[in-house]
CSV table of C-alpha atoms and ligand atoms in Angstrom, one decimal:
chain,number,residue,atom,x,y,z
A,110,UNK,CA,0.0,0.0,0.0
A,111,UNK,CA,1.3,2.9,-0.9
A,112,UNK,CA,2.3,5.5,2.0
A,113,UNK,CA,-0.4,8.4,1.9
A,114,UNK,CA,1.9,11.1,3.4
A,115,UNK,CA,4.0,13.2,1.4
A,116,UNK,CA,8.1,12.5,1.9
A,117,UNK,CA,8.5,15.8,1.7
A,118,UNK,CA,7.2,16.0,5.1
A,119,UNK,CA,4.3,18.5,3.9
A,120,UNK,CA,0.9,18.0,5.4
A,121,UNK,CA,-0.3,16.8,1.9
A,122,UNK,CA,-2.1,13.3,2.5
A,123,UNK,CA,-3.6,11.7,-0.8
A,124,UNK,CA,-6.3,10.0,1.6
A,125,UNK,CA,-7.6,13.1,2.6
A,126,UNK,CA,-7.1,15.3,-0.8
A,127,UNK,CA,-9.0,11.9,-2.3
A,128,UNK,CA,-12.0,12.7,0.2
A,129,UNK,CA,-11.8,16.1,-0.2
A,130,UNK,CA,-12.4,15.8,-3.7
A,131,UNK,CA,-15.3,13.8,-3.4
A,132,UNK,CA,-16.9,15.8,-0.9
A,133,UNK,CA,-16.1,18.6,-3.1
A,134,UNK,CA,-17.5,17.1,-6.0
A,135,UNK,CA,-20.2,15.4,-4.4
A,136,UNK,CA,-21.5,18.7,-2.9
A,137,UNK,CA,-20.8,20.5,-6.8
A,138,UNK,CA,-23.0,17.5,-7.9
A,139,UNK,CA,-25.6,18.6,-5.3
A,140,UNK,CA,-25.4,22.0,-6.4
A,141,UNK,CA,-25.9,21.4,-10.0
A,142,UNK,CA,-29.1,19.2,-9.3
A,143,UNK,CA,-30.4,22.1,-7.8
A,144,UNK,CA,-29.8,24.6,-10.6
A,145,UNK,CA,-31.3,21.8,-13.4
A,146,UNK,CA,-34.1,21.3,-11.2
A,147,UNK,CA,-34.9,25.8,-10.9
A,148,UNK,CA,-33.8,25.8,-14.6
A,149,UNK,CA,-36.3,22.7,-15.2
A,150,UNK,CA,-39.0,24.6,-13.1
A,151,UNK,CA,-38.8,27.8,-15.3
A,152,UNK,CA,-38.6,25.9,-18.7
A,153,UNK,CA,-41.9,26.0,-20.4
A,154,UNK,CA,-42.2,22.7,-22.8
A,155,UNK,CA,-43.7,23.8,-25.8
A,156,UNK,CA,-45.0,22.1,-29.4
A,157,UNK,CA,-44.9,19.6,-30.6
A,158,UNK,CA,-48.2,21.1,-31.9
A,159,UNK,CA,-48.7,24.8,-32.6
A,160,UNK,CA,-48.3,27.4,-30.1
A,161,UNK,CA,-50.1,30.8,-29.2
A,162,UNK,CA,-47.4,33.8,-28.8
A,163,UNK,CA,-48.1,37.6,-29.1
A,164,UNK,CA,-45.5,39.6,-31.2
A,165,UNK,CA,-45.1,43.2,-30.7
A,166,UNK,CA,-44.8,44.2,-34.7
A,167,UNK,CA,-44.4,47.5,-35.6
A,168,UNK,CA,-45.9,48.5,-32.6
A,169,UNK,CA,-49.3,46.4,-32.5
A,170,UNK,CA,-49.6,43.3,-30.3
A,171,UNK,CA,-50.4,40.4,-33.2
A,172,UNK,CA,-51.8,37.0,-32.1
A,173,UNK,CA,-50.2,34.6,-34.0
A,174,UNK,CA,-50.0,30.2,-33.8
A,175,UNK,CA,-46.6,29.1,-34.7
A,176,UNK,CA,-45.0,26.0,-34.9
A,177,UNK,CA,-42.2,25.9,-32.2
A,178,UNK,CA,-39.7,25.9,-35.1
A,179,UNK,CA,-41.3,28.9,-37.5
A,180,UNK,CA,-38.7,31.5,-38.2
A,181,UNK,CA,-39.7,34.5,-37.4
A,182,UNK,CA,-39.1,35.6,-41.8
A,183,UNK,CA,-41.8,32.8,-42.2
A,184,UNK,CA,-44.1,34.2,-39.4
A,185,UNK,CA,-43.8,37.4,-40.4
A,186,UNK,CA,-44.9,36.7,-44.1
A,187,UNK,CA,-47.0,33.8,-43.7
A,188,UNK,CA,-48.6,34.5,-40.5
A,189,UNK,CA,-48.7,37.9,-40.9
A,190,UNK,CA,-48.7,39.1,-44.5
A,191,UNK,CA,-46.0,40.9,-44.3
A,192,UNK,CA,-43.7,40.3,-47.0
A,193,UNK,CA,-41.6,43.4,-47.3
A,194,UNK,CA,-39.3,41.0,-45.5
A,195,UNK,CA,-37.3,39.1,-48.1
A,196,UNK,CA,-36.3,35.4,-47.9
A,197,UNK,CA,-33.3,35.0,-50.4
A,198,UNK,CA,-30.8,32.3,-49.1
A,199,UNK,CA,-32.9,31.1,-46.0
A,200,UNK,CA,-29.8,30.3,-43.9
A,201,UNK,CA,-28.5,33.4,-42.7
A,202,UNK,CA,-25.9,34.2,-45.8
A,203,UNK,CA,-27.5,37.0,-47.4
A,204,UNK,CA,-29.1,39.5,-44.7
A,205,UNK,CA,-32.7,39.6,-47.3
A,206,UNK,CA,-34.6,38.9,-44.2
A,207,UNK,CA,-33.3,41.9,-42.2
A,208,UNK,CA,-35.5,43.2,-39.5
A,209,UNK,CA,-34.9,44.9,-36.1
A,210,UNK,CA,-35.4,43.4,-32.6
A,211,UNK,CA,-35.7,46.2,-29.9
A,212,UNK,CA,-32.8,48.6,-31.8
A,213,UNK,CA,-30.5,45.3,-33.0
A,214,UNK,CA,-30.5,44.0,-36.2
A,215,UNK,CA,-31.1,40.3,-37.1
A,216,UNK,CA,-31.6,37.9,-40.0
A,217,UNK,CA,-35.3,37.2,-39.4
A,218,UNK,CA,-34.5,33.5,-41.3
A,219,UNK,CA,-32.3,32.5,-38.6
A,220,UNK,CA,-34.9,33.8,-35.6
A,221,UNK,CA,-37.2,31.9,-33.9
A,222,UNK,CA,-40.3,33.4,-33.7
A,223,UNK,CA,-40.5,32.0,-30.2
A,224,UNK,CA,-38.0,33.9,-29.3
A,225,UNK,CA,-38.9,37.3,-30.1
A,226,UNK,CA,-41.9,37.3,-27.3
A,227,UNK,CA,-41.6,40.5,-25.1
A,228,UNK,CA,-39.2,42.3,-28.1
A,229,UNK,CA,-40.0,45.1,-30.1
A,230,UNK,CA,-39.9,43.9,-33.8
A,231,UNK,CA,-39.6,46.3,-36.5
A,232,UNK,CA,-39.8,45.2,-40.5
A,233,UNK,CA,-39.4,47.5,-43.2
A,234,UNK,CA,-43.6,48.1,-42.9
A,235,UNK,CA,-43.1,49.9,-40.0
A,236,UNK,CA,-40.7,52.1,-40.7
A,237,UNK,CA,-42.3,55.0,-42.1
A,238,UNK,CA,-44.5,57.9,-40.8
A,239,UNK,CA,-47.9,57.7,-42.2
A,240,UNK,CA,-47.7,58.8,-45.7
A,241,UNK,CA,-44.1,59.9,-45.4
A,242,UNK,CA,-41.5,57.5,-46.0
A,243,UNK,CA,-38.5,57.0,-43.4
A,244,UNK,CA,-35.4,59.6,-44.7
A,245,UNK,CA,-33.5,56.1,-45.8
A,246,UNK,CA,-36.4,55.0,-48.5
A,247,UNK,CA,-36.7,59.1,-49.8
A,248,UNK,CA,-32.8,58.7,-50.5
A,249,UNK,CA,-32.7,55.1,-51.7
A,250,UNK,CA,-35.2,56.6,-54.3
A,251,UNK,CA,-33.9,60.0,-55.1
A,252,UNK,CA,-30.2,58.0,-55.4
A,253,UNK,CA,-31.4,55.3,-57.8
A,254,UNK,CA,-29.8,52.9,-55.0
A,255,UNK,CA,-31.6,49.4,-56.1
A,256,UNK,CA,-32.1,47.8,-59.4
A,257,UNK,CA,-33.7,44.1,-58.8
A,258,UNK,CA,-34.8,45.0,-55.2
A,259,UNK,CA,-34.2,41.7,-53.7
A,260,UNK,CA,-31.5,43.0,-51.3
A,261,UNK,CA,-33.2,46.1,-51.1
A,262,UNK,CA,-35.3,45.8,-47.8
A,263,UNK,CA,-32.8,44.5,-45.9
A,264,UNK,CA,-30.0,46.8,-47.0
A,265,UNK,CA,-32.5,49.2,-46.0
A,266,UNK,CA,-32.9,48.1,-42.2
A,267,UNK,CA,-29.5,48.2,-41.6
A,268,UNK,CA,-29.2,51.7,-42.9
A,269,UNK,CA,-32.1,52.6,-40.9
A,270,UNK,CA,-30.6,50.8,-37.4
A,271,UNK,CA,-27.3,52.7,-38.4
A,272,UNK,CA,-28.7,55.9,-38.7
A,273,UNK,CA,-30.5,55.1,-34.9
A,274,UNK,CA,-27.4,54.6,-33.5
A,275,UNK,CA,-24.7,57.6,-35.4
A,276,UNK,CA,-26.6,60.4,-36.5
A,277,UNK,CA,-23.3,61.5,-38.6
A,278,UNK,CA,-21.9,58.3,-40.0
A,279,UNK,CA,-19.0,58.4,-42.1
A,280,UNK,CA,-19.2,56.3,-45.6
A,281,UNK,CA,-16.8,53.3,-43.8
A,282,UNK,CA,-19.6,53.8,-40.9
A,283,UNK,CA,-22.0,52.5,-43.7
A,284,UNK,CA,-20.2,50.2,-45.5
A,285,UNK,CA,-19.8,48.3,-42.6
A,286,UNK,CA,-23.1,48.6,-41.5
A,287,UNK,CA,-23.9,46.5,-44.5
A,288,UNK,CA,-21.3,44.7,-45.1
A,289,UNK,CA,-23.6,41.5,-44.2
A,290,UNK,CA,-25.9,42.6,-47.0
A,291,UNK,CA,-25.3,41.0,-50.5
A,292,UNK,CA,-26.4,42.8,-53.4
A,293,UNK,CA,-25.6,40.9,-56.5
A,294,UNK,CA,-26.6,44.0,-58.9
A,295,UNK,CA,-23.9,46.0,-57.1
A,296,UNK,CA,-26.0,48.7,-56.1
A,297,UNK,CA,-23.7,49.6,-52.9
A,298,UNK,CA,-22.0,52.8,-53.8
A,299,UNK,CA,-25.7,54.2,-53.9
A,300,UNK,CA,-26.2,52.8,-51.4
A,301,UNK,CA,-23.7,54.5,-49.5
A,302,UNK,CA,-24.5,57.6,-51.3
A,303,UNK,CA,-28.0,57.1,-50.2
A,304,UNK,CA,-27.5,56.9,-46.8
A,305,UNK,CA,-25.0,59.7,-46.5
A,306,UNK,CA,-27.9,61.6,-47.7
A,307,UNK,CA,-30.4,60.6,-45.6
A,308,UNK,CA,-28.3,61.3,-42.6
A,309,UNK,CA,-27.8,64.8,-43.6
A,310,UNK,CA,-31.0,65.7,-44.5
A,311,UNK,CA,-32.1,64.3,-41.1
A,312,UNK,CA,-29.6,66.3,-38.9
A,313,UNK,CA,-30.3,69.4,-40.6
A,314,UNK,CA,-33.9,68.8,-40.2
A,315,UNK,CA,-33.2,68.4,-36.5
A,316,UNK,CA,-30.9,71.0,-36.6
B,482,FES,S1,-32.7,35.1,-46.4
B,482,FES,FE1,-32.1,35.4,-44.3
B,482,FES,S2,-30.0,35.7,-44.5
B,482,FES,FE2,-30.6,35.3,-46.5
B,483,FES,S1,-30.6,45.3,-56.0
B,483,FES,FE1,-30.6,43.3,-56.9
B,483,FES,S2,-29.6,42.2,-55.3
B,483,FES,FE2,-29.4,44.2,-54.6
């Protein structure tokens, strides 16, 4: 049997580091039961069926029934009617789908629709003012800054959330804001042009 006590005369005893470490990982064990069991308690199971959620859209409360796997891209246009909310690649390549969630913005082909409960959710509906449209669509148009229009929504969100966040962004500012957003007609220096624009005209508006 193997001596337990340390030759160098230290106080280090293998027996005792051996039940240490059990107690210590016996009582971690206990501790992680508990935390499943809270987590477990707060879980809600949902599906397999379809499930009742509210969405906050634009800012009106919608009832909608979802499966628990509908994106919220398919939600929003099938569910919804909304389809200003383009699905291109459907696997979060392209940035087509581009909405806002409170003042983020996120591929609405890769959201759960689940998981937007309780969150502000804007699509390119909901952006403008009545009759007037946001400062971003006036410059897209005055600036010729789409062709197909397939990109054009999205590219649009993401100019929008930029402009919410720097008043006075600089053209990198925007090229990097949509730098996730693929335009295969090539449209981006108008679209940097655009924005540019809009950010102008709102600051001197506010100015
Ligand atoms: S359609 Fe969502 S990222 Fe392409
Ligand atoms: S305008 Fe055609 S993909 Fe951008």
């Amino acid at each position: 049997v193997a001596n337990d006590r340390d030759d160098s005369g230290s106080s280090f005893d293998r027996r005792r580091f051996l039940v240490g470490t059990g107690v210590v990982a016996a009582a971690t064990a206990a501790i992680d039961g508990a935390e499943a069991k809270e987590t477990a308690s707060k879980t809600r199971i949902v599906g397999p069926g379809k499930v009742k959620i509210d969405l906050r859209v634009n800012g009106e409360v919608k009832h909608v029934e979802v499966r628990p796997g509908a994106t919220l891209a398919e939600t929003l246009r099938d569910a919804l009617h909304l389809t200003g909310t383009k699905v291109v690649c459907d696997r979060g390549s392209c940035s087509a789908c581009t909405v806002m969630i409170d003042e983020l913005t996120v591929c609405a082909c890769t959201t759960f629709a689940l998981d937007c409960v309780g969150r502000r959710i804007t699509t390119i509906e909901g952006i403008a003012r009545g009759d007037r449209l946001h400062p971003v669509q006036e410059a897209f148009i005055e600036h010729d800054a789409m062709q197909c229009g397939f990109c054009t929504p999205g590219m649009v969100m993401s100019c929008v959330a930029l402009l919410q966040r720097r008043t006075t962004p600089t053209r990198e500012d925007v090229r990097a804001a949509v730098s996730g957003n693929l335009c295969r007609c090539g449209t981006y220096p108008k679209v940097f042009e655009a924005t540019l624009a809009a950010a102008k005209k709102t600051t001197l508006s506010k100015g």
